[in-house]
Each structure stands twice: as C-alpha cells, then as structure tokens.
GROMACS .gro file of C-alpha atoms in nm:
model
  478
    1UNK     CA    1  -1.145   4.687  -5.597
    2UNK     CA    2  -1.391   4.701  -5.309
    3UNK     CA    3  -1.491   4.338  -5.364
    4UNK     CA    4  -1.127   4.224  -5.378
    5UNK     CA    5  -1.047   4.412  -5.057
    6UNK     CA    6  -1.346   4.254  -4.884
    7UNK     CA    7  -1.240   3.910  -5.003
    8UNK     CA    8  -0.884   3.973  -4.884
    9UNK     CA    9  -1.008   4.072  -4.539
   10UNK     CA   10  -1.262   3.794  -4.492
   11UNK     CA   11  -1.042   3.514  -4.627
   12UNK     CA   12  -0.835   3.527  -4.309
   13UNK     CA   13  -0.971   3.495  -3.955
   14UNK     CA   14  -0.675   3.703  -3.836
   15UNK     CA   15  -0.740   3.987  -4.081
   16UNK     CA   16  -1.116   3.967  -4.030
   17UNK     CA   17  -1.089   3.979  -3.650
   18UNK     CA   18  -0.832   4.259  -3.664
   19UNK     CA   19  -1.052   4.458  -3.903
   20UNK     CA   20  -1.361   4.415  -3.686
   21UNK     CA   21  -1.178   4.498  -3.362
   22UNK     CA   22  -1.010   4.804  -3.511
   23UNK     CA   23  -1.341   4.918  -3.661
   24UNK     CA   24  -1.507   4.889  -3.322
   25UNK     CA   25  -1.220   5.071  -3.151
   26UNK     CA   26  -1.223   5.353  -3.406
   27UNK     CA   27  -1.600   5.380  -3.384
   28UNK     CA   28  -1.604   5.384  -3.003
   29UNK     CA   29  -1.302   5.616  -2.995
   30UNK     CA   30  -1.472   5.854  -3.239
   31UNK     CA   31  -1.789   5.860  -3.032
   32UNK     CA   32  -1.588   5.925  -2.714
   33UNK     CA   33  -1.382   6.193  -2.889
   34UNK     CA   34  -1.690   6.368  -3.027
   35UNK     CA   35  -1.854   6.356  -2.686
   36UNK     CA   36  -1.532   6.490  -2.533
   37UNK     CA   37  -1.508   6.769  -2.789
   38UNK     CA   38  -1.867   6.872  -2.730
   39UNK     CA   39  -1.810   6.867  -2.356
   40UNK     CA   40  -1.479   7.055  -2.393
   41UNK     CA   41  -1.646   7.317  -2.609
   42UNK     CA   42  -1.915   7.359  -2.345
   43UNK     CA   43  -1.657   7.385  -2.067
   44UNK     CA   44  -1.452   7.637  -2.265
   45UNK     CA   45  -1.767   7.844  -2.315
   46UNK     CA   46  -1.838   7.828  -1.943
   47UNK     CA   47  -1.484   7.927  -1.846
   48UNK     CA   48  -1.465   8.216  -2.093
   49UNK     CA   49  -1.814   8.336  -1.999
   50UNK     CA   50  -1.718   8.325  -1.633
   51UNK     CA   51  -1.409   8.532  -1.713
   52UNK     CA   52  -1.618   8.787  -1.903
   53UNK     CA   53  -1.858   8.813  -1.610
   54UNK     CA   54  -1.570   8.847  -1.364
   55UNK     CA   55  -1.404   9.117  -1.573
   56UNK     CA   56  -1.731   9.310  -1.602
   57UNK     CA   57  -1.792   9.303  -1.229
   58UNK     CA   58  -1.430   9.401  -1.157
   59UNK     CA   59  -1.462   9.697  -1.393
   60UNK     CA   60  -1.787   9.798  -1.231
   61UNK     CA   61  -1.620   9.795  -0.887
   62UNK     CA   62  -1.328  10.003  -1.013
   63UNK     CA   63  -1.555  10.248  -1.190
   64UNK     CA   64  -1.767  10.286  -0.879
   65UNK     CA   65  -1.455  10.381  -0.680
   66UNK     CA   66  -1.341  10.620  -0.952
   67UNK     CA   67  -1.677  10.793  -0.962
   68UNK     CA   68  -1.678  10.827  -0.589
   69UNK     CA   69  -1.327  10.983  -0.604
   70UNK     CA   70  -1.439  11.203  -0.900
   71UNK     CA   71  -1.131  11.152  -1.118
   72UNK     CA   72  -1.035  11.416  -1.374
   73UNK     CA   73  -0.969  11.344  -1.742
   74UNK     CA   74  -0.594  11.282  -1.696
   75UNK     CA   75  -0.658  11.044  -1.411
   76UNK     CA   76  -0.921  10.866  -1.618
   77UNK     CA   77  -0.665  10.824  -1.896
   78UNK     CA   78  -0.416  10.667  -1.657
   79UNK     CA   79  -0.693  10.454  -1.513
   80UNK     CA   80  -0.789  10.339  -1.864
   81UNK     CA   81  -0.429  10.236  -1.943
   82UNK     CA   82  -0.410  10.031  -1.625
   83UNK     CA   83  -0.736   9.853  -1.704
   84UNK     CA   84  -0.637   9.783  -2.066
   85UNK     CA   85  -0.298   9.649  -1.965
   86UNK     CA   86  -0.462   9.430  -1.705
   87UNK     CA   87  -0.723   9.291  -1.947
   88UNK     CA   88  -0.466   9.229  -2.222
   89UNK     CA   89  -0.194   9.094  -1.989
   90UNK     CA   90   0.043   9.386  -2.063
   91UNK     CA   91   0.271   9.488  -1.775
   92UNK     CA   92   0.542   9.669  -1.972
   93UNK     CA   93   0.506   9.906  -2.268
   94UNK     CA   94   0.815   9.754  -2.425
   95UNK     CA   95   0.655   9.409  -2.437
   96UNK     CA   96   0.523   9.286  -2.775
   97UNK     CA   97   0.145   9.318  -2.809
   98UNK     CA   98  -0.044   9.009  -2.710
   99UNK     CA   99  -0.196   8.818  -3.002
  100UNK     CA  100  -0.541   8.847  -2.846
  101UNK     CA  101  -0.502   9.220  -2.756
  102UNK     CA  102  -0.731   9.339  -3.033
  103UNK     CA  103  -0.972   9.051  -2.979
  104UNK     CA  104  -1.091   9.178  -2.639
  105UNK     CA  105  -1.314   9.483  -2.605
  106UNK     CA  106  -1.462   9.668  -2.309
  107UNK     CA  107  -1.671   9.979  -2.273
  108UNK     CA  108  -1.802  10.165  -1.967
  109UNK     CA  109  -2.086  10.417  -1.981
  110UNK     CA  110  -2.212  10.637  -1.703
  111UNK     CA  111  -2.560  10.779  -1.751
  112UNK     CA  112  -2.544  10.686  -2.119
  113UNK     CA  113  -2.214  10.866  -2.189
  114UNK     CA  114  -1.889  10.689  -2.274
  115UNK     CA  115  -1.674  10.712  -1.970
  116UNK     CA  116  -1.383  10.492  -2.072
  117UNK     CA  117  -1.335  10.212  -2.327
  118UNK     CA  118  -1.084  10.012  -2.531
  119UNK     CA  119  -0.815  10.212  -2.708
  120UNK     CA  120  -0.908  10.070  -3.049
  121UNK     CA  121  -1.203  10.212  -3.237
  122UNK     CA  122  -1.533  10.161  -3.064
  123UNK     CA  123  -1.754   9.905  -3.222
  124UNK     CA  124  -2.101  10.048  -3.222
  125UNK     CA  125  -2.257   9.709  -3.293
  126UNK     CA  126  -2.130   9.582  -2.962
  127UNK     CA  127  -2.261   9.882  -2.771
  128UNK     CA  128  -2.613   9.784  -2.863
  129UNK     CA  129  -2.588   9.431  -2.724
  130UNK     CA  130  -2.855   9.327  -2.482
  131UNK     CA  131  -2.802   9.282  -2.110
  132UNK     CA  132  -2.631   8.959  -2.006
  133UNK     CA  133  -2.457   8.718  -2.243
  134UNK     CA  134  -2.516   8.733  -2.614
  135UNK     CA  135  -2.353   8.683  -2.954
  136UNK     CA  136  -2.305   8.985  -3.178
  137UNK     CA  137  -2.181   8.997  -3.539
  138UNK     CA  138  -1.956   9.295  -3.612
  139UNK     CA  139  -1.720   9.356  -3.905
  140UNK     CA  140  -1.760   8.995  -4.020
  141UNK     CA  141  -1.654   8.871  -3.681
  142UNK     CA  142  -1.854   8.699  -3.413
  143UNK     CA  143  -1.824   8.840  -3.062
  144UNK     CA  144  -1.932   8.702  -2.728
  145UNK     CA  145  -2.051   8.988  -2.507
  146UNK     CA  146  -2.149   9.035  -2.149
  147UNK     CA  147  -2.344   9.350  -2.071
  148UNK     CA  148  -2.376   9.446  -1.702
  149UNK     CA  149  -2.610   9.734  -1.620
  150UNK     CA  150  -2.647   9.863  -1.261
  151UNK     CA  151  -2.749  10.178  -1.075
  152UNK     CA  152  -2.507  10.316  -0.816
  153UNK     CA  153  -2.552  10.644  -0.628
  154UNK     CA  154  -2.821  10.752  -0.870
  155UNK     CA  155  -2.604  10.690  -1.174
  156UNK     CA  156  -2.668  10.434  -1.447
  157UNK     CA  157  -2.347  10.240  -1.497
  158UNK     CA  158  -2.316  10.018  -1.805
  159UNK     CA  159  -2.019   9.781  -1.832
  160UNK     CA  160  -1.975   9.592  -2.159
  161UNK     CA  161  -1.703   9.329  -2.202
  162UNK     CA  162  -1.665   9.146  -2.536
  163UNK     CA  163  -1.438   8.878  -2.671
  164UNK     CA  164  -1.389   8.752  -3.024
  165UNK     CA  165  -1.538   8.406  -3.082
  166UNK     CA  166  -1.228   8.281  -3.263
  167UNK     CA  167  -1.035   8.294  -2.932
  168UNK     CA  168  -1.264   8.028  -2.799
  169UNK     CA  169  -1.255   7.832  -3.125
  170UNK     CA  170  -0.876   7.827  -3.117
  171UNK     CA  171  -0.886   7.688  -2.766
  172UNK     CA  172  -1.134   7.416  -2.869
  173UNK     CA  173  -0.925   7.332  -3.176
  174UNK     CA  174  -0.619   7.298  -2.956
  175UNK     CA  175  -0.804   7.062  -2.722
  176UNK     CA  176  -0.930   6.860  -3.020
  177UNK     CA  177  -0.581   6.828  -3.165
  178UNK     CA  178  -0.437   6.727  -2.830
  179UNK     CA  179  -0.709   6.461  -2.803
  180UNK     CA  180  -0.723   6.325  -3.158
  181UNK     CA  181  -0.357   6.330  -3.266
  182UNK     CA  182  -0.238   6.085  -2.992
  183UNK     CA  183  -0.526   5.854  -3.080
  184UNK     CA  184  -0.442   5.862  -3.452
  185UNK     CA  185  -0.074   5.801  -3.380
  186UNK     CA  186  -0.155   5.513  -3.147
  187UNK     CA  187  -0.381   5.333  -3.401
  188UNK     CA  188  -0.097   5.163  -3.599
  189UNK     CA  189   0.075   5.063  -3.275
  190UNK     CA  190  -0.252   4.932  -3.137
  191UNK     CA  191  -0.323   4.744  -3.463
  192UNK     CA  192   0.020   4.577  -3.449
  193UNK     CA  193  -0.023   4.473  -3.086
  194UNK     CA  194  -0.376   4.346  -3.156
  195UNK     CA  195  -0.248   4.145  -3.453
  196UNK     CA  196   0.010   3.976  -3.230
  197UNK     CA  197  -0.249   3.911  -2.960
  198UNK     CA  198  -0.506   3.770  -3.207
  199UNK     CA  199  -0.242   3.557  -3.376
  200UNK     CA  200  -0.148   3.422  -3.036
  201UNK     CA  201  -0.513   3.358  -2.956
  202UNK     CA  202  -0.559   3.171  -3.285
  203UNK     CA  203  -0.259   2.946  -3.229
  204UNK     CA  204  -0.480   2.650  -3.119
  205UNK     CA  205  -0.646   2.665  -3.462
  206UNK     CA  206  -0.303   2.646  -3.626
  207UNK     CA  207  -0.217   2.351  -3.401
  208UNK     CA  208  -0.543   2.180  -3.499
  209UNK     CA  209  -0.472   2.240  -3.868
  210UNK     CA  210  -0.123   2.096  -3.825
  211UNK     CA  211  -0.264   1.786  -3.657
  212UNK     CA  212  -0.516   1.739  -3.938
  213UNK     CA  213  -0.246   1.777  -4.204
  214UNK     CA  214  -0.054   1.491  -4.041
  215UNK     CA  215  -0.345   1.251  -4.094
  216UNK     CA  216  -0.357   1.016  -4.392
  217UNK     CA  217  -0.559   0.705  -4.486
  218UNK     CA  218  -0.306   0.490  -4.299
  219UNK     CA  219  -0.301   0.717  -3.996
  220UNK     CA  220  -0.650   0.810  -3.879
  221UNK     CA  221  -0.606   0.812  -3.503
  222UNK     CA  222  -0.807   1.078  -3.311
  223UNK     CA  223  -0.676   1.433  -3.290
  224UNK     CA  224  -0.573   1.523  -2.938
  225UNK     CA  225  -0.468   1.881  -2.857
  226UNK     CA  226  -0.412   1.984  -2.497
  227UNK     CA  227  -0.498   2.229  -2.362
  228UNK     CA  228  -0.785   2.285  -2.602
  229UNK     CA  229  -1.005   2.599  -2.591
  230UNK     CA  230  -1.374   2.540  -2.528
  231UNK     CA  231  -1.462   2.688  -2.868
  232UNK     CA  232  -1.252   2.427  -3.051
  233UNK     CA  233  -1.362   2.126  -2.847
  234UNK     CA  234  -1.682   2.062  -3.053
  235UNK     CA  235  -1.477   2.087  -3.374
  236UNK     CA  236  -1.220   1.838  -3.245
  237UNK     CA  237  -1.493   1.600  -3.129
  238UNK     CA  238  -1.676   1.614  -3.463
  239UNK     CA  239  -1.348   1.573  -3.649
  240UNK     CA  240  -1.259   1.269  -3.442
  241UNK     CA  241  -1.604   1.125  -3.509
  242UNK     CA  242  -1.547   1.179  -3.880
  243UNK     CA  243  -1.201   1.018  -3.867
  244UNK     CA  244  -1.349   0.723  -3.677
  245UNK     CA  245  -1.626   0.683  -3.935
  246UNK     CA  246  -1.377   0.701  -4.222
  247UNK     CA  247  -1.151   0.446  -4.055
  248UNK     CA  248  -1.449   0.222  -3.985
  249UNK     CA  249  -1.569   0.256  -4.344
  250UNK     CA  250  -1.228   0.165  -4.480
  251UNK     CA  251  -1.212  -0.130  -4.242
  252UNK     CA  252  -1.555  -0.245  -4.360
  253UNK     CA  253  -1.444  -0.219  -4.721
  254UNK     CA  254  -1.136  -0.425  -4.649
  255UNK     CA  255  -1.348  -0.672  -4.454
  256UNK     CA  256  -1.590  -0.699  -4.746
  257UNK     CA  257  -1.303  -0.777  -4.983
  258UNK     CA  258  -1.175  -1.045  -4.745
  259UNK     CA  259  -1.524  -1.187  -4.692
  260UNK     CA  260  -1.596  -1.197  -5.063
  261UNK     CA  261  -1.268  -1.376  -5.136
  262UNK     CA  262  -1.333  -1.622  -4.857
  263UNK     CA  263  -1.696  -1.691  -4.938
  264UNK     CA  264  -1.631  -1.747  -5.308
  265UNK     CA  265  -1.352  -1.996  -5.244
  266UNK     CA  266  -1.588  -2.283  -5.158
  267UNK     CA  267  -1.840  -2.224  -5.443
  268UNK     CA  268  -1.558  -2.194  -5.691
  269UNK     CA  269  -1.408  -2.522  -5.566
  270UNK     CA  270  -1.748  -2.690  -5.610
  271UNK     CA  271  -1.785  -2.537  -5.957
  272UNK     CA  272  -1.443  -2.668  -6.049
  273UNK     CA  273  -1.548  -3.020  -5.945
  274UNK     CA  274  -1.869  -2.999  -6.148
  275UNK     CA  275  -1.675  -2.872  -6.449
  276UNK     CA  276  -1.421  -3.152  -6.419
  277UNK     CA  277  -1.701  -3.407  -6.394
  278UNK     CA  278  -1.868  -3.263  -6.704
  279UNK     CA  279  -1.541  -3.289  -6.893
  280UNK     CA  280  -1.451  -3.639  -6.779
  281UNK     CA  281  -1.795  -3.806  -6.802
  282UNK     CA  282  -1.878  -3.964  -7.135
  283UNK     CA  283  -2.239  -4.053  -7.067
  284UNK     CA  284  -2.460  -3.773  -7.200
  285UNK     CA  285  -2.715  -3.806  -6.920
  286UNK     CA  286  -2.447  -3.783  -6.651
  287UNK     CA  287  -2.277  -3.499  -6.840
  288UNK     CA  288  -2.606  -3.308  -6.855
  289UNK     CA  289  -2.655  -3.364  -6.482
  290UNK     CA  290  -2.304  -3.232  -6.412
  291UNK     CA  291  -2.368  -2.927  -6.628
  292UNK     CA  292  -2.699  -2.862  -6.450
  293UNK     CA  293  -2.517  -2.881  -6.116
  294UNK     CA  294  -2.255  -2.647  -6.257
  295UNK     CA  295  -2.527  -2.399  -6.355
  296UNK     CA  296  -2.687  -2.425  -6.012
  297UNK     CA  297  -2.346  -2.364  -5.855
  298UNK     CA  298  -2.300  -2.048  -6.064
  299UNK     CA  299  -2.644  -1.924  -5.954
  300UNK     CA  300  -2.556  -2.001  -5.595
  301UNK     CA  301  -2.226  -1.811  -5.625
  302UNK     CA  302  -2.408  -1.513  -5.772
  303UNK     CA  303  -2.657  -1.528  -5.485
  304UNK     CA  304  -2.373  -1.535  -5.231
  305UNK     CA  305  -2.212  -1.229  -5.392
  306UNK     CA  306  -2.545  -1.045  -5.380
  307UNK     CA  307  -2.589  -1.135  -5.014
  308UNK     CA  308  -2.236  -1.018  -4.933
  309UNK     CA  309  -2.318  -0.683  -5.091
  310UNK     CA  310  -2.640  -0.672  -4.892
  311UNK     CA  311  -2.454  -0.744  -4.569
  312UNK     CA  312  -2.201  -0.475  -4.648
  313UNK     CA  313  -2.476  -0.218  -4.704
  314UNK     CA  314  -2.659  -0.320  -4.388
  315UNK     CA  315  -2.336  -0.296  -4.191
  316UNK     CA  316  -2.291   0.061  -4.314
  317UNK     CA  317  -2.647   0.147  -4.211
  318UNK     CA  318  -2.754   0.209  -4.570
  319UNK     CA  319  -3.096   0.112  -4.702
  320UNK     CA  320  -3.100  -0.194  -4.922
  321UNK     CA  321  -3.309  -0.157  -5.235
  322UNK     CA  322  -3.424  -0.434  -5.466
  323UNK     CA  323  -3.277  -0.697  -5.235
  324UNK     CA  324  -3.473  -0.972  -5.065
  325UNK     CA  325  -3.320  -0.926  -4.723
  326UNK     CA  326  -3.566  -1.145  -4.531
  327UNK     CA  327  -3.794  -1.426  -4.648
  328UNK     CA  328  -3.952  -1.737  -4.506
  329UNK     CA  329  -3.767  -2.063  -4.560
  330UNK     CA  330  -3.819  -2.423  -4.446
  331UNK     CA  331  -3.513  -2.473  -4.230
  332UNK     CA  332  -3.489  -2.852  -4.260
  333UNK     CA  333  -3.554  -2.863  -4.633
  334UNK     CA  334  -3.315  -2.582  -4.711
  335UNK     CA  335  -3.046  -2.741  -4.496
  336UNK     CA  336  -3.069  -3.056  -4.707
  337UNK     CA  337  -3.024  -2.848  -5.022
  338UNK     CA  338  -2.716  -2.674  -4.881
  339UNK     CA  339  -2.559  -3.005  -4.779
  340UNK     CA  340  -2.634  -3.157  -5.119
  341UNK     CA  341  -2.450  -2.873  -5.291
  342UNK     CA  342  -2.146  -2.924  -5.067
  343UNK     CA  343  -2.128  -3.303  -5.111
  344UNK     CA  344  -1.877  -3.277  -5.399
  345UNK     CA  345  -1.640  -3.084  -5.172
  346UNK     CA  346  -1.673  -3.348  -4.899
  347UNK     CA  347  -1.617  -3.629  -5.148
  348UNK     CA  348  -1.269  -3.497  -5.222
  349UNK     CA  349  -1.171  -3.607  -4.869
  350UNK     CA  350  -1.411  -3.904  -4.866
  351UNK     CA  351  -1.603  -3.741  -4.582
  352UNK     CA  352  -1.957  -3.855  -4.505
  353UNK     CA  353  -2.212  -3.585  -4.410
  354UNK     CA  354  -2.528  -3.690  -4.225
  355UNK     CA  355  -2.832  -3.480  -4.137
  356UNK     CA  356  -3.032  -3.552  -3.824
  357UNK     CA  357  -3.361  -3.359  -3.807
  358UNK     CA  358  -3.623  -3.381  -3.532
  359UNK     CA  359  -3.965  -3.479  -3.650
  360UNK     CA  360  -4.171  -3.161  -3.665
  361UNK     CA  361  -4.411  -2.992  -3.900
  362UNK     CA  362  -4.292  -2.645  -3.812
  363UNK     CA  363  -3.946  -2.556  -3.944
  364UNK     CA  364  -4.038  -2.208  -4.066
  365UNK     CA  365  -3.766  -1.948  -4.021
  366UNK     CA  366  -3.765  -1.586  -4.139
  367UNK     CA  367  -3.420  -1.532  -4.287
  368UNK     CA  368  -3.268  -1.450  -4.623
  369UNK     CA  369  -3.202  -1.767  -4.820
  370UNK     CA  370  -2.860  -1.639  -4.925
  371UNK     CA  371  -2.767  -1.548  -4.567
  372UNK     CA  372  -2.853  -1.899  -4.449
  373UNK     CA  373  -2.647  -2.041  -4.737
  374UNK     CA  374  -2.349  -1.836  -4.617
  375UNK     CA  375  -2.393  -1.971  -4.261
  376UNK     CA  376  -2.416  -2.335  -4.370
  377UNK     CA  377  -2.139  -2.303  -4.626
  378UNK     CA  378  -1.898  -2.161  -4.369
  379UNK     CA  379  -1.981  -2.418  -4.102
  380UNK     CA  380  -1.965  -2.718  -4.336
  381UNK     CA  381  -1.654  -2.605  -4.522
  382UNK     CA  382  -1.485  -2.532  -4.187
  383UNK     CA  383  -1.579  -2.882  -4.064
  384UNK     CA  384  -1.454  -3.044  -4.386
  385UNK     CA  385  -1.127  -2.853  -4.362
  386UNK     CA  386  -1.060  -2.974  -4.005
  387UNK     CA  387  -1.187  -3.332  -4.050
  388UNK     CA  388  -0.964  -3.630  -4.112
  389UNK     CA  389  -0.954  -3.811  -4.443
  390UNK     CA  390  -1.253  -4.052  -4.464
  391UNK     CA  391  -1.406  -3.883  -4.160
  392UNK     CA  392  -1.764  -3.781  -4.091
  393UNK     CA  393  -1.966  -3.470  -4.018
  394UNK     CA  394  -2.298  -3.468  -3.835
  395UNK     CA  395  -2.554  -3.190  -3.884
  396UNK     CA  396  -2.823  -3.190  -3.615
  397UNK     CA  397  -3.136  -2.971  -3.626
  398UNK     CA  398  -3.346  -2.928  -3.311
  399UNK     CA  399  -3.602  -2.677  -3.193
  400UNK     CA  400  -3.765  -2.538  -2.879
  401UNK     CA  401  -4.056  -2.302  -2.831
  402UNK     CA  402  -3.829  -1.999  -2.876
  403UNK     CA  403  -3.544  -2.097  -3.106
  404UNK     CA  404  -3.396  -2.336  -3.360
  405UNK     CA  405  -3.061  -2.507  -3.313
  406UNK     CA  406  -2.826  -2.607  -3.595
  407UNK     CA  407  -2.526  -2.812  -3.478
  408UNK     CA  408  -2.237  -2.904  -3.703
  409UNK     CA  409  -2.012  -3.171  -3.549
  410UNK     CA  410  -1.682  -3.276  -3.696
  411UNK     CA  411  -1.454  -3.551  -3.564
  412UNK     CA  412  -1.126  -3.395  -3.660
  413UNK     CA  413  -0.839  -3.255  -3.460
  414UNK     CA  414  -1.061  -3.017  -3.262
  415UNK     CA  415  -0.929  -2.715  -3.074
  416UNK     CA  416  -0.569  -2.734  -2.959
  417UNK     CA  417  -0.480  -2.634  -2.604
  418UNK     CA  418  -0.631  -2.662  -2.258
  419UNK     CA  419  -0.978  -2.546  -2.163
  420UNK     CA  420  -1.153  -2.666  -2.477
  421UNK     CA  421  -1.341  -2.478  -2.746
  422UNK     CA  422  -1.561  -2.272  -2.510
  423UNK     CA  423  -1.256  -2.120  -2.339
  424UNK     CA  424  -1.117  -1.973  -2.662
  425UNK     CA  425  -1.444  -1.874  -2.829
  426UNK     CA  426  -1.324  -1.515  -2.851
  427UNK     CA  427  -1.023  -1.638  -3.048
  428UNK     CA  428  -1.221  -1.860  -3.283
  429UNK     CA  429  -1.442  -1.572  -3.399
  430UNK     CA  430  -1.148  -1.337  -3.458
  431UNK     CA  431  -1.080  -1.248  -3.816
  432UNK     CA  432  -0.776  -1.421  -3.966
  433UNK     CA  433  -0.740  -1.653  -3.665
  434UNK     CA  434  -0.635  -2.007  -3.763
  435UNK     CA  435  -0.596  -2.293  -3.522
  436UNK     CA  436  -0.325  -2.544  -3.604
  437UNK     CA  437  -0.164  -2.577  -3.944
  438UNK     CA  438  -0.478  -2.587  -4.157
  439UNK     CA  439  -0.486  -2.364  -4.464
  440UNK     CA  440  -0.732  -2.082  -4.491
  441UNK     CA  441  -0.777  -1.717  -4.411
  442UNK     CA  442  -0.948  -1.764  -4.075
  443UNK     CA  443  -1.257  -1.564  -4.178
  444UNK     CA  444  -1.537  -1.822  -4.182
  445UNK     CA  445  -1.639  -1.829  -3.816
  446UNK     CA  446  -1.589  -1.451  -3.790
  447UNK     CA  447  -1.839  -1.401  -4.074
  448UNK     CA  448  -2.081  -1.644  -3.910
  449UNK     CA  449  -2.051  -1.459  -3.580
  450UNK     CA  450  -2.123  -1.121  -3.741
  451UNK     CA  451  -2.434  -1.257  -3.916
  452UNK     CA  452  -2.562  -1.427  -3.600
  453UNK     CA  453  -2.523  -1.103  -3.406
  454UNK     CA  454  -2.741  -0.922  -3.661
  455UNK     CA  455  -3.002  -1.199  -3.630
  456UNK     CA  456  -2.999  -1.165  -3.247
  457UNK     CA  457  -2.891  -1.526  -3.223
  458UNK     CA  458  -2.597  -1.697  -3.059
  459UNK     CA  459  -2.291  -1.893  -3.168
  460UNK     CA  460  -2.170  -2.170  -2.934
  461UNK     CA  461  -1.856  -2.383  -2.941
  462UNK     CA  462  -1.812  -2.718  -2.764
  463UNK     CA  463  -1.575  -3.012  -2.796
  464UNK     CA  464  -1.713  -3.314  -2.981
  465UNK     CA  465  -1.708  -3.631  -2.779
  466UNK     CA  466  -1.414  -3.838  -2.897
  467UNK     CA  467  -1.240  -3.542  -3.059
  468UNK     CA  468  -1.338  -3.261  -3.290
  469UNK     CA  469  -1.536  -2.939  -3.270
  470UNK     CA  470  -1.910  -2.876  -3.246
  471UNK     CA  471  -2.039  -2.542  -3.364
  472UNK     CA  472  -2.401  -2.457  -3.278
  473UNK     CA  473  -2.617  -2.185  -3.431
  474UNK     CA  474  -2.900  -2.067  -3.206
  475UNK     CA  475  -3.158  -1.885  -3.419
  476UNK     CA  476  -3.464  -1.717  -3.261
  477UNK     CA  477  -3.789  -1.832  -3.415
  478UNK     CA  478  -3.940  -1.483  -3.406
   0.00000   0.00000   0.00000
C-alpha cells in the first residue's frame, strides 16, 4: 500500500509538487505552532505569576491597614468576605459561583498565626511552601504558589496566594486550539489553491507535450512555444536538435535509396549488353570474353553498392569497419579501366570516347577505388546521355603541383539558357534537377558534388567550345 501510494504521488509532477509543498508547509507550520505554543505557555506563566504577585502585595497592603486599625473578629470576617469576593470575581451573593472559585487559595498569617484565609478548608501542604514562587502538589493537584513574607511594625506578616495549575493549562489549551484549528481547516483550502497554481505553472509543459504529440515522421519541424519558461528552453532546444537529426537521418536514408537506384542503373545497363552479347555470339572465344566482361561488371556493381553503403555510413558520422575507404590508385591507369567498362554503353549511341593524359610518371592518388568509379561512371554516363548520336566525349587528365584535374567534355546540347554552365552550377548539382528533356533522375552530378566535397576538392562547370558541357573534377594530390 505504501509503495503504491508513493508511486501514485511520484508519477505526476503536479501531485509530487503538491505533496512536497504541502509537506513543507505543514512542517514549517508545525514548527511555528510549537514555537508559538511554547512562547504562549511562557507568557501565560508570566501573566499568571504577575497576577499572583500583585494579589499578594495587595493583600499585604490591606492587612497592614487592618492591623493598624486593630479590627475585631466581626470586622475581620467582613474583611475576609470582601477579599474573597474580589479574588474570585464575586460582586453579588446571588451570582453563581465562578468555575475557578475553588481553584484559587490565599492565606495570611501574622506572627505565625492564621489571621484570615480562604473559606474552603485550609491546605496545609500549601502553607509550607517556600518564599517566592514555587510548585506544590496537594490532594493530587498541582498548585502554583507565591509566598510573600515581610516584617511590618514588629510583626511578621506572611501572605500566601496559590492557584491551581490546571487554570493555566486550560488557558494554554485554549490558545493552542485557537492557533491550530484555523490552520487545520485552512489546509484543504490551501491544498486546492496550490493545486490550481501549480497546474497553471505547469501549463507550458502541457503545451510542449501537445506540440510533441502533433509531430510525425512527415512533420518534423522544430517545436516553437512562446513565451517559453527558462527551465523548458534547454528541453525544447534538445528536442529540436533531436527532431532535426531524425529528419536529417530520414533524408539521408531516402537519399541513399535514390543514389543506389541511380548508381546501379548504368552498371545494370552494361551488364545487360554483356549478357545480350553472350547470348547472340556464336564463337566460343567471343562468348567467353563476353561472359568474363559480364562477371567483371557484376563485381563492379557489387563494389559500387559497397561504396554507396560506405558513403552512407560516413555521411552519418559512423565508423566504417572492414571497408577499404582509402587506397592508392594510379589515376591514369584506373581512368582507362573505367572508360573501357563504359564503352558498351557508349556504343549504343555510337559515341566515341577518347582519353588524353599528360605524360607524367606520377599519377598517384589516395582515394577509394570504388569512389573513383562512382565519379567516373556518373560523369561519363551523364556525358553519354546528353551527347548526340554518333557524337564524341573527351576525357582529359592534367596535373599541377597541388592537384589533379579530370575533365569530361561532351559535344551535346549543353546547358540551356543564358549565362552558361557556370551561372547555373547551383542548379546542376541539385538533386533531381534535369536540364532539357533528357531522361534520368537528376542525381548524378549531385552525387559527384557530395563526394568531391568530402575529398576537399572542387567541381567546375564550363561550356564546351562549339556546344556541350565540360565538367571538371579538381582533386587535391595530398
């Protein structure tokens, strides 16, 4: 039961806060009440003691005057009645006795003899109380006494005034009840008002929860609540960061699917050509050659898929295990191999591909072989797509002290519009952008641009002299 109650309280911020606030209020209120009761008890003691002292001194003054006037027994009796009525607040004999009448006691002695005293039976235990204030137990009751002893005109005058302790206790109990009962009654009211106030204070959390509930995979825009409390601002910022990361991750996944579909289109087209050649050729030697090329094309397609997965993992900032991300290749030699594999695709449009390489012994480049294949495949297939039937494509490799340059020139329709290719570079590298009526998804140059950025290189676009587009890869040597 205790565990369930604790769970019920702490499962709600409202209930938890209300419980903690009320606990603190009750605790502080109890401490203040106890301190007030202790102080009230002390003050009641002081007031009642002061009254006892005042009564004793008043009696002594009256007795002194009576002794001086030498009253007889009858006069003493009348004097006693006046004093008793005064001490017990009785002004008329017909009035009902006061409830405290038998709880107050006084006694006056002159030279050790009882001179006058309370009308009820004398309590010998009180007569023996010491001078000043003291507590005396008599007849199972506790009395507070004040004993005043003085010497006047050669006579020893003893004035004893006593009061039952329960008179004081009743007064303290009354004060306690008057203090505690309003507090106890006010607790439910205070709890209700606090609940409303806390619920109002927690309303921004409810607004934040409502905003979050309205988000879905197709709607991941940032959460914006205004005005937002300072305590919730870090939560909103972290939540928006998370939503941004999720949206970015989903975009990367979609981009990977698009890239994979795009990148596999060209290898599959080449594979189809090799397969058709293997079927149509009767000569065994040529058929074996076609099958070998088909096998190489399958390996190349598998390598491209692996590199796409590697790129996707690198883009997400994840470590790539068991993947050869970077290796040393011979740029000129590997370019020839890439062009040779794409010749069947160019032959379908009777396009001639030429490779122009500067004479140099140093064509070493640190790059993944598969990544370079993706670059060349996209540039060449893009050039073939936009070249005329029976056209030509020129691939030019140059180098400087700091970088290599790979230019792919086609002599097709080029970029439509004014300003040339350089003026719309930002459009050419957009995903799904297609210039003119050519078929395709418009992903090739966007993929190339993303790879070049990761290699800290550059991608340049210029118009080919006489018509067409020249795309240049600038790859840093180091």
